[in-house]
């Protein structure tokens, strides 16, 4: 078992090291931070979505903004698409592929930014969410995995973690989410980091 634990930790380290070696990834994270900050400063909000573990990451991202990350500060406007009544209603009436796009159709505005999370880059409901967001002139940041899938060409900022499995990809996704949250706070509430 110790050998398995060590292998798992080393795989995570290797995935992070591979991600860091591509300096373009650091630029993309910075670009994502700038998109989110611009939305907030222009009176918009951040909407996040994903399936399964990626929905948990979307929730985590939104709650760190509406709550606070390291130090107390005013709430920042963010919402994860996770309402079970909405999801089951739309899935039943329209189909599961529309659970996120319907929500964006309802509350999305041109000042908003969508964080679309998919470890495969091919989740159809996330693809439809991006299409709906683009139709509303929203910016879209993609937190993706593997080769970025179809989503890499549908988003404005494609942050791709090249990993073999969803768990390794999600481990780096959550680190990126924390970096983005810190970046947003540093931009909007710099005194929290003095």
GROMACS .gro file of N, CA and C in nm, residues 50-168:
model
  357
   50UNK      N    1  -1.972   2.265  -1.396
   50UNK     CA    2  -1.898   2.142  -1.424
   50UNK      C    3  -1.980   2.025  -1.374
   51UNK      N    4  -1.938   1.905  -1.410
   51UNK     CA    5  -2.008   1.782  -1.372
   51UNK      C    6  -1.928   1.703  -1.268
   52UNK      N    7  -1.999   1.639  -1.175
   52UNK     CA    8  -1.932   1.552  -1.078
   52UNK      C    9  -1.832   1.627  -0.994
   53UNK      N   10  -1.707   1.578  -0.992
   53UNK     CA   11  -1.601   1.645  -0.916
   53UNK      C   12  -1.579   1.787  -0.964
   54UNK      N   13  -1.600   1.810  -1.094
   54UNK     CA   14  -1.585   1.946  -1.147
   54UNK      C   15  -1.695   2.038  -1.097
   55UNK      N   16  -1.814   1.983  -1.069
   55UNK     CA   17  -1.919   2.064  -1.007
   55UNK      C   18  -1.876   2.102  -0.865
   56UNK      N   19  -1.814   2.008  -0.796
   56UNK     CA   20  -1.764   2.038  -0.662
   56UNK      C   21  -1.660   2.150  -0.668
   57UNK      N   22  -1.574   2.146  -0.770
   57UNK     CA   23  -1.475   2.251  -0.788
   57UNK      C   24  -1.542   2.384  -0.824
   58UNK      N   25  -1.646   2.379  -0.906
   58UNK     CA   26  -1.722   2.500  -0.941
   58UNK      C   27  -1.786   2.560  -0.815
   59UNK      N   28  -1.840   2.474  -0.730
   59UNK     CA   29  -1.898   2.518  -0.602
   59UNK      C   30  -1.791   2.582  -0.514
   60UNK      N   31  -1.678   2.514  -0.503
   60UNK     CA   32  -1.568   2.563  -0.419
   60UNK      C   33  -1.523   2.701  -0.465
   61UNK      N   34  -1.509   2.719  -0.594
   61UNK     CA   35  -1.467   2.847  -0.651
   61UNK      C   36  -1.565   2.957  -0.612
   62UNK      N   37  -1.694   2.932  -0.633
   62UNK     CA   38  -1.795   3.034  -0.604
   62UNK      C   39  -1.803   3.066  -0.455
   63UNK      N   40  -1.797   2.964  -0.370
   63UNK     CA   41  -1.814   2.991  -0.227
   63UNK      C   42  -1.694   3.065  -0.168
   64UNK      N   43  -1.575   3.045  -0.224
   64UNK     CA   44  -1.459   3.120  -0.175
   64UNK      C   45  -1.472   3.268  -0.211
   65UNK      N   46  -1.544   3.298  -0.320
   65UNK     CA   47  -1.565   3.437  -0.360
   65UNK      C   48  -1.679   3.502  -0.282
   66UNK      N   49  -1.789   3.430  -0.264
   66UNK     CA   50  -1.902   3.488  -0.189
   66UNK      C   51  -1.874   3.489  -0.039
   67UNK      N   52  -1.791   3.399   0.005
   67UNK     CA   53  -1.742   3.401   0.144
   67UNK      C   54  -1.616   3.485   0.145
   68UNK      N   55  -1.506   3.426   0.187
   68UNK     CA   56  -1.376   3.490   0.171
   68UNK      C   57  -1.270   3.382   0.176
   69UNK      N   58  -1.153   3.417   0.126
   69UNK     CA   59  -1.046   3.318   0.109
   69UNK      C   60  -0.954   3.315   0.229
   70UNK      N   61  -0.869   3.416   0.244
   70UNK     CA   62  -0.774   3.415   0.355
   70UNK      C   63  -0.809   3.513   0.465
   71UNK      N   64  -0.857   3.631   0.427
   71UNK     CA   65  -0.895   3.732   0.525
   71UNK      C   66  -1.033   3.785   0.492
   72UNK      N   67  -1.103   3.833   0.594
   72UNK     CA   68  -1.237   3.886   0.573
   72UNK      C   69  -1.234   4.004   0.479
   73UNK      N   70  -1.338   4.011   0.394
   73UNK     CA   71  -1.356   4.120   0.298
   73UNK      C   72  -1.499   4.112   0.250
   74UNK      N   73  -1.549   4.215   0.182
   74UNK     CA   74  -1.685   4.209   0.129
   74UNK      C   75  -1.700   4.093   0.030
   75UNK      N   76  -1.821   4.041   0.020
   75UNK     CA   77  -1.848   3.930  -0.071
   75UNK      C   78  -1.830   3.972  -0.217
   76UNK      N   79  -1.786   3.878  -0.298
   76UNK     CA   80  -1.772   3.901  -0.442
   76UNK      C   81  -1.879   3.821  -0.515
   77UNK      N   82  -1.935   3.877  -0.624
   77UNK     CA   83  -2.049   3.815  -0.691
   77UNK      C   84  -2.012   3.692  -0.774
   78UNK      N   85  -2.050   3.576  -0.723
   78UNK     CA   86  -2.022   3.450  -0.791
   78UNK      C   87  -2.132   3.349  -0.759
   79UNK      N   88  -2.158   3.262  -0.856
   79UNK     CA   89  -2.259   3.157  -0.836
   79UNK      C   90  -2.222   3.034  -0.917
   80UNK      N   91  -2.232   2.919  -0.853
   80UNK     CA   92  -2.212   2.792  -0.923
   80UNK      C   93  -2.348   2.737  -0.964
   81UNK      N   94  -2.354   2.681  -1.081
   81UNK     CA   95  -2.481   2.621  -1.128
   81UNK      C   96  -2.491   2.482  -1.064
   82UNK      N   97  -2.564   2.478  -0.953
   82UNK     CA   98  -2.573   2.354  -0.876
   82UNK      C   99  -2.710   2.330  -0.813
   83UNK      N  100  -2.807   2.413  -0.849
   83UNK     CA  101  -2.940   2.399  -0.789
   83UNK      C  102  -3.005   2.270  -0.837
   84UNK      N  103  -3.031   2.180  -0.745
   84UNK     CA  104  -3.083   2.047  -0.783
   84UNK      C  105  -3.222   2.055  -0.845
   85UNK      N  106  -3.305   2.149  -0.802
   85UNK     CA  107  -3.438   2.163  -0.861
   85UNK      C  108  -3.426   2.210  -1.007
   86UNK      N  109  -3.340   2.308  -1.030
   86UNK     CA  110  -3.317   2.355  -1.167
   86UNK      C  111  -3.262   2.242  -1.254
   87UNK      N  112  -3.159   2.173  -1.204
   87UNK     CA  113  -3.094   2.067  -1.282
   87UNK      C  114  -3.192   1.956  -1.316
   88UNK      N  115  -3.270   1.911  -1.217
   88UNK     CA  116  -3.363   1.800  -1.243
   88UNK      C  117  -3.479   1.845  -1.333
   89UNK      N  118  -3.524   1.968  -1.317
   89UNK     CA  119  -3.631   2.020  -1.402
   89UNK      C  120  -3.587   2.025  -1.548
   90UNK      N  121  -3.472   2.088  -1.573
   90UNK     CA  122  -3.424   2.103  -1.710
   90UNK      C  123  -3.386   1.968  -1.769
   91UNK      N  124  -3.322   1.883  -1.689
   91UNK     CA  125  -3.285   1.750  -1.738
   91UNK      C  126  -3.408   1.670  -1.777
   92UNK      N  127  -3.514   1.683  -1.699
   92UNK     CA  128  -3.638   1.611  -1.727
   92UNK      C  129  -3.710   1.668  -1.850
   93UNK      N  130  -3.715   1.799  -1.861
   93UNK     CA  131  -3.794   1.864  -1.967
   93UNK      C  132  -3.718   1.883  -2.098
   94UNK      N  133  -3.589   1.917  -2.088
   94UNK     CA  134  -3.510   1.949  -2.207
   94UNK      C  135  -3.401   1.847  -2.236
   95UNK      N  136  -3.348   1.787  -2.129
   95UNK     CA  137  -3.237   1.694  -2.141
   95UNK      C  138  -3.117   1.745  -2.063
   96UNK      N  139  -3.033   1.652  -2.017
   96UNK     CA  140  -2.919   1.684  -1.932
   96UNK      C  141  -2.820   1.777  -2.002
   97UNK      N  142  -2.816   1.774  -2.132
   97UNK     CA  143  -2.722   1.858  -2.207
   97UNK      C  144  -2.751   2.007  -2.194
   98UNK      N  145  -2.868   2.043  -2.139
   98UNK     CA  146  -2.908   2.184  -2.132
   98UNK      C  147  -2.911   2.241  -1.990
   99UNK      N  148  -2.865   2.162  -1.892
   99UNK     CA  149  -2.880   2.207  -1.752
   99UNK      C  150  -2.802   2.335  -1.721
  100UNK      N  151  -2.688   2.354  -1.784
  100UNK     CA  152  -2.609   2.475  -1.758
  100UNK      C  153  -2.647   2.589  -1.852
  101UNK      N  154  -2.669   2.559  -1.977
  101UNK     CA  155  -2.701   2.664  -2.075
  101UNK      C  156  -2.831   2.733  -2.042
  102UNK      N  157  -2.928   2.658  -1.991
  102UNK     CA  158  -3.058   2.717  -1.954
  102UNK      C  159  -3.040   2.819  -1.842
  103UNK      N  160  -2.955   2.785  -1.747
  103UNK     CA  161  -2.928   2.873  -1.634
  103UNK      C  162  -2.862   3.002  -1.683
  104UNK      N  163  -2.765   2.989  -1.771
  104UNK     CA  164  -2.696   3.106  -1.826
  104UNK      C  165  -2.792   3.190  -1.910
  105UNK      N  166  -2.880   3.123  -1.983
  105UNK     CA  167  -2.982   3.195  -2.061
  105UNK      C  168  -3.065   3.283  -1.968
  106UNK      N  169  -3.090   3.236  -1.848
  106UNK     CA  170  -3.174   3.307  -1.752
  106UNK      C  171  -3.102   3.425  -1.686
  107UNK      N  172  -2.979   3.402  -1.638
  107UNK     CA  173  -2.916   3.507  -1.555
  107UNK      C  174  -2.787   3.565  -1.613
  108UNK      N  175  -2.739   3.512  -1.724
  108UNK     CA  176  -2.613   3.559  -1.780
  108UNK      C  177  -2.625   3.696  -1.844
  109UNK      N  178  -2.522   3.779  -1.826
  109UNK     CA  179  -2.515   3.912  -1.887
  109UNK      C  180  -2.377   3.934  -1.948
  110UNK      N  181  -2.368   4.032  -2.036
  110UNK     CA  182  -2.242   4.055  -2.109
  110UNK      C  183  -2.126   4.094  -2.017
  111UNK      N  184  -2.153   4.143  -1.897
  111UNK     CA  185  -2.045   4.179  -1.804
  111UNK      C  186  -1.993   4.057  -1.728
  112UNK      N  187  -2.062   3.944  -1.738
  112UNK     CA  188  -2.027   3.825  -1.660
  112UNK      C  189  -1.915   3.744  -1.727
  113UNK      N  190  -1.852   3.660  -1.647
  113UNK     CA  191  -1.754   3.563  -1.697
  113UNK      C  192  -1.795   3.425  -1.649
  114UNK      N  193  -1.787   3.327  -1.739
  114UNK     CA  194  -1.817   3.188  -1.706
  114UNK      C  195  -1.687   3.112  -1.684
  115UNK      N  196  -1.682   3.036  -1.576
  115UNK     CA  197  -1.576   2.938  -1.557
  115UNK      C  198  -1.635   2.803  -1.591
  116UNK      N  199  -1.589   2.745  -1.702
  116UNK     CA  200  -1.639   2.616  -1.750
  116UNK      C  201  -1.534   2.509  -1.720
  117UNK      N  202  -1.571   2.411  -1.638
  117UNK     CA  203  -1.475   2.309  -1.593
  117UNK      C  204  -1.511   2.174  -1.653
  118UNK      N  205  -1.413   2.110  -1.717
  118UNK     CA  206  -1.434   1.976  -1.773
  118UNK      C  207  -1.300   1.906  -1.785
  119UNK      N  208  -1.284   1.793  -1.717
  119UNK     CA  209  -1.156   1.722  -1.724
  119UNK      C  210  -1.133   1.658  -1.861
  120UNK      N  211  -1.240   1.628  -1.932
  120UNK     CA  212  -1.226   1.571  -2.067
  120UNK      C  213  -1.219   1.680  -2.173
  121UNK      N  214  -1.280   1.795  -2.142
  121UNK     CA  215  -1.293   1.901  -2.241
  121UNK      C  216  -1.404   1.874  -2.340
  122UNK      N  217  -1.483   1.772  -2.316
  122UNK     CA  218  -1.586   1.732  -2.413
  122UNK      C  219  -1.727   1.720  -2.354
  123UNK      N  220  -1.749   1.765  -2.232
  123UNK     CA  221  -1.882   1.753  -2.171
  123UNK      C  222  -1.982   1.838  -2.250
  124UNK      N  223  -2.084   1.772  -2.305
  124UNK     CA  224  -2.177   1.841  -2.394
  124UNK      C  225  -2.253   1.953  -2.322
  125UNK      N  226  -2.291   1.930  -2.196
  125UNK     CA  227  -2.364   2.035  -2.126
  125UNK      C  228  -2.275   2.156  -2.096
  126UNK      N  229  -2.145   2.134  -2.078
  126UNK     CA  230  -2.052   2.245  -2.058
  126UNK      C  231  -2.028   2.317  -2.191
  127UNK      N  232  -2.019   2.240  -2.300
  127UNK     CA  233  -2.007   2.300  -2.433
  127UNK      C  234  -2.126   2.391  -2.463
  128UNK      N  235  -2.245   2.343  -2.432
  128UNK     CA  236  -2.366   2.424  -2.456
  128UNK      C  237  -2.366   2.548  -2.367
  129UNK      N  238  -2.315   2.536  -2.245
  129UNK     CA  239  -2.306   2.651  -2.155
  129UNK      C  240  -2.214   2.757  -2.217
  130UNK      N  241  -2.103   2.713  -2.274
  130UNK     CA  242  -2.009   2.807  -2.339
  130UNK      C  243  -2.074   2.875  -2.458
  131UNK      N  244  -2.147   2.798  -2.536
  131UNK     CA  245  -2.214   2.857  -2.653
  131UNK      C  246  -2.316   2.962  -2.611
  132UNK      N  247  -2.392   2.931  -2.506
  132UNK     CA  248  -2.491   3.027  -2.456
  132UNK      C  249  -2.423   3.151  -2.401
  133UNK      N  250  -2.313   3.131  -2.327
  133UNK     CA  251  -2.239   3.244  -2.271
  133UNK      C  252  -2.186   3.334  -2.384
  134UNK      N  253  -2.132   3.273  -2.488
  134UNK     CA  254  -2.079   3.351  -2.600
  134UNK      C  255  -2.190   3.427  -2.671
  135UNK      N  256  -2.310   3.367  -2.679
  135UNK     CA  257  -2.422   3.436  -2.744
  135UNK      C  258  -2.463   3.560  -2.665
  136UNK      N  259  -2.430   3.561  -2.535
  136UNK     CA  260  -2.459   3.676  -2.449
  136UNK      C  261  -2.338   3.768  -2.436
  137UNK      N  262  -2.236   3.741  -2.515
  137UNK     CA  263  -2.112   3.822  -2.517
  137UNK      C  264  -2.036   3.817  -2.385
  138UNK      N  265  -2.052   3.705  -2.313
  138UNK     CA  266  -1.976   3.682  -2.191
  138UNK      C  267  -1.837   3.629  -2.227
  139UNK      N  268  -1.740   3.657  -2.141
  139UNK     CA  269  -1.608   3.593  -2.152
  139UNK      C  270  -1.619   3.454  -2.090
  140UNK      N  271  -1.541   3.360  -2.144
  140UNK     CA  272  -1.543   3.222  -2.093
  140UNK      C  273  -1.401   3.175  -2.066
  141UNK      N  274  -1.378   3.133  -1.942
  141UNK     CA  275  -1.252   3.070  -1.903
  141UNK      C  276  -1.278   2.920  -1.893
  142UNK      N  277  -1.194   2.841  -1.959
  142UNK     CA  278  -1.208   2.696  -1.952
  142UNK      C  279  -1.099   2.636  -1.866
  143UNK      N  280  -1.138   2.557  -1.767
  143UNK     CA  281  -1.045   2.480  -1.686
  143UNK      C  282  -1.062   2.337  -1.733
  144UNK      N  283  -0.967   2.292  -1.816
  144UNK     CA  284  -0.985   2.170  -1.894
  144UNK      C  285  -0.877   2.067  -1.863
  145UNK      N  286  -0.894   1.947  -1.920
  145UNK     CA  287  -0.796   1.841  -1.901
  145UNK      C  288  -0.765   1.771  -2.031
  146UNK      N  289  -0.676   1.672  -2.021
  146UNK     CA  290  -0.630   1.593  -2.136
  146UNK      C  291  -0.575   1.685  -2.245
  147UNK      N  292  -0.635   1.685  -2.365
  147UNK     CA  293  -0.586   1.774  -2.471
  147UNK      C  294  -0.674   1.898  -2.487
  148UNK      N  295  -0.766   1.917  -2.394
  148UNK     CA  296  -0.857   2.033  -2.399
  148UNK      C  297  -0.987   2.004  -2.468
  149UNK      N  298  -0.992   1.892  -2.545
  149UNK     CA  299  -1.115   1.851  -2.611
  149UNK      C  300  -1.175   1.959  -2.700
  150UNK      N  301  -1.304   1.948  -2.722
  150UNK     CA  302  -1.376   2.045  -2.806
  150UNK      C  303  -1.386   2.181  -2.740
  151UNK      N  304  -1.381   2.184  -2.608
  151UNK     CA  305  -1.397   2.309  -2.535
  151UNK      C  306  -1.283   2.406  -2.557
  152UNK      N  307  -1.163   2.356  -2.583
  152UNK     CA  308  -1.048   2.447  -2.596
  152UNK      C  309  -1.068   2.552  -2.705
  153UNK      N  310  -1.150   2.519  -2.805
  153UNK     CA  311  -1.178   2.614  -2.913
  153UNK      C  312  -1.305   2.695  -2.889
  154UNK      N  313  -1.375   2.668  -2.780
  154UNK     CA  314  -1.501   2.737  -2.750
  154UNK      C  315  -1.486   2.841  -2.640
  155UNK      N  316  -1.369   2.846  -2.578
  155UNK     CA  317  -1.348   2.937  -2.465
  155UNK      C  318  -1.248   3.045  -2.504
  156UNK      N  319  -1.250   3.155  -2.428
  156UNK     CA  320  -1.155   3.264  -2.452
  156UNK      C  321  -1.018   3.234  -2.391
  157UNK      N  322  -1.021   3.166  -2.276
  157UNK     CA  323  -0.896   3.137  -2.204
  157UNK      C  324  -0.894   2.988  -2.171
  158UNK      N  325  -0.825   2.907  -2.253
  158UNK     CA  326  -0.821   2.763  -2.228
  158UNK      C  327  -0.703   2.722  -2.140
  159UNK      N  328  -0.730   2.692  -2.014
  159UNK     CA  329  -0.626   2.644  -1.923
  159UNK      C  330  -0.636   2.491  -1.921
  160UNK      N  331  -0.537   2.425  -1.978
  160UNK     CA  332  -0.544   2.280  -1.998
  160UNK      C  333  -0.440   2.210  -1.913
  161UNK      N  334  -0.485   2.115  -1.830
  161UNK     CA  335  -0.397   2.030  -1.750
  161UNK      C  336  -0.386   1.897  -1.823
  162UNK      N  337  -0.269   1.869  -1.876
  162UNK     CA  338  -0.247   1.744  -1.949
  162UNK      C  339  -0.220   1.633  -1.848
  163UNK      N  340  -0.323   1.555  -1.820
  163UNK     CA  341  -0.311   1.444  -1.726
  163UNK      C  342  -0.378   1.321  -1.784
  164UNK      N  343  -0.342   1.207  -1.731
  164UNK     CA  344  -0.397   1.081  -1.780
  164UNK      C  345  -0.537   1.052  -1.725
  165UNK      N  346  -0.558   1.091  -1.600
  165UNK     CA  347  -0.684   1.056  -1.534
  165UNK      C  348  -0.749   1.180  -1.472
  166UNK      N  349  -0.880   1.172  -1.453
  166UNK     CA  350  -0.955   1.287  -1.399
  166UNK      C  351  -0.905   1.329  -1.261
  167UNK      N  352  -0.866   1.232  -1.178
  167UNK     CA  353  -0.823   1.269  -1.043
  167UNK      C  354  -0.696   1.351  -1.045
  168UNK      N  355  -0.599   1.314  -1.129
  168UNK     CA  356  -0.475   1.393  -1.139
  168UNK      C  357  -0.506   1.533  -1.193
   0.00000   0.00000   0.00000
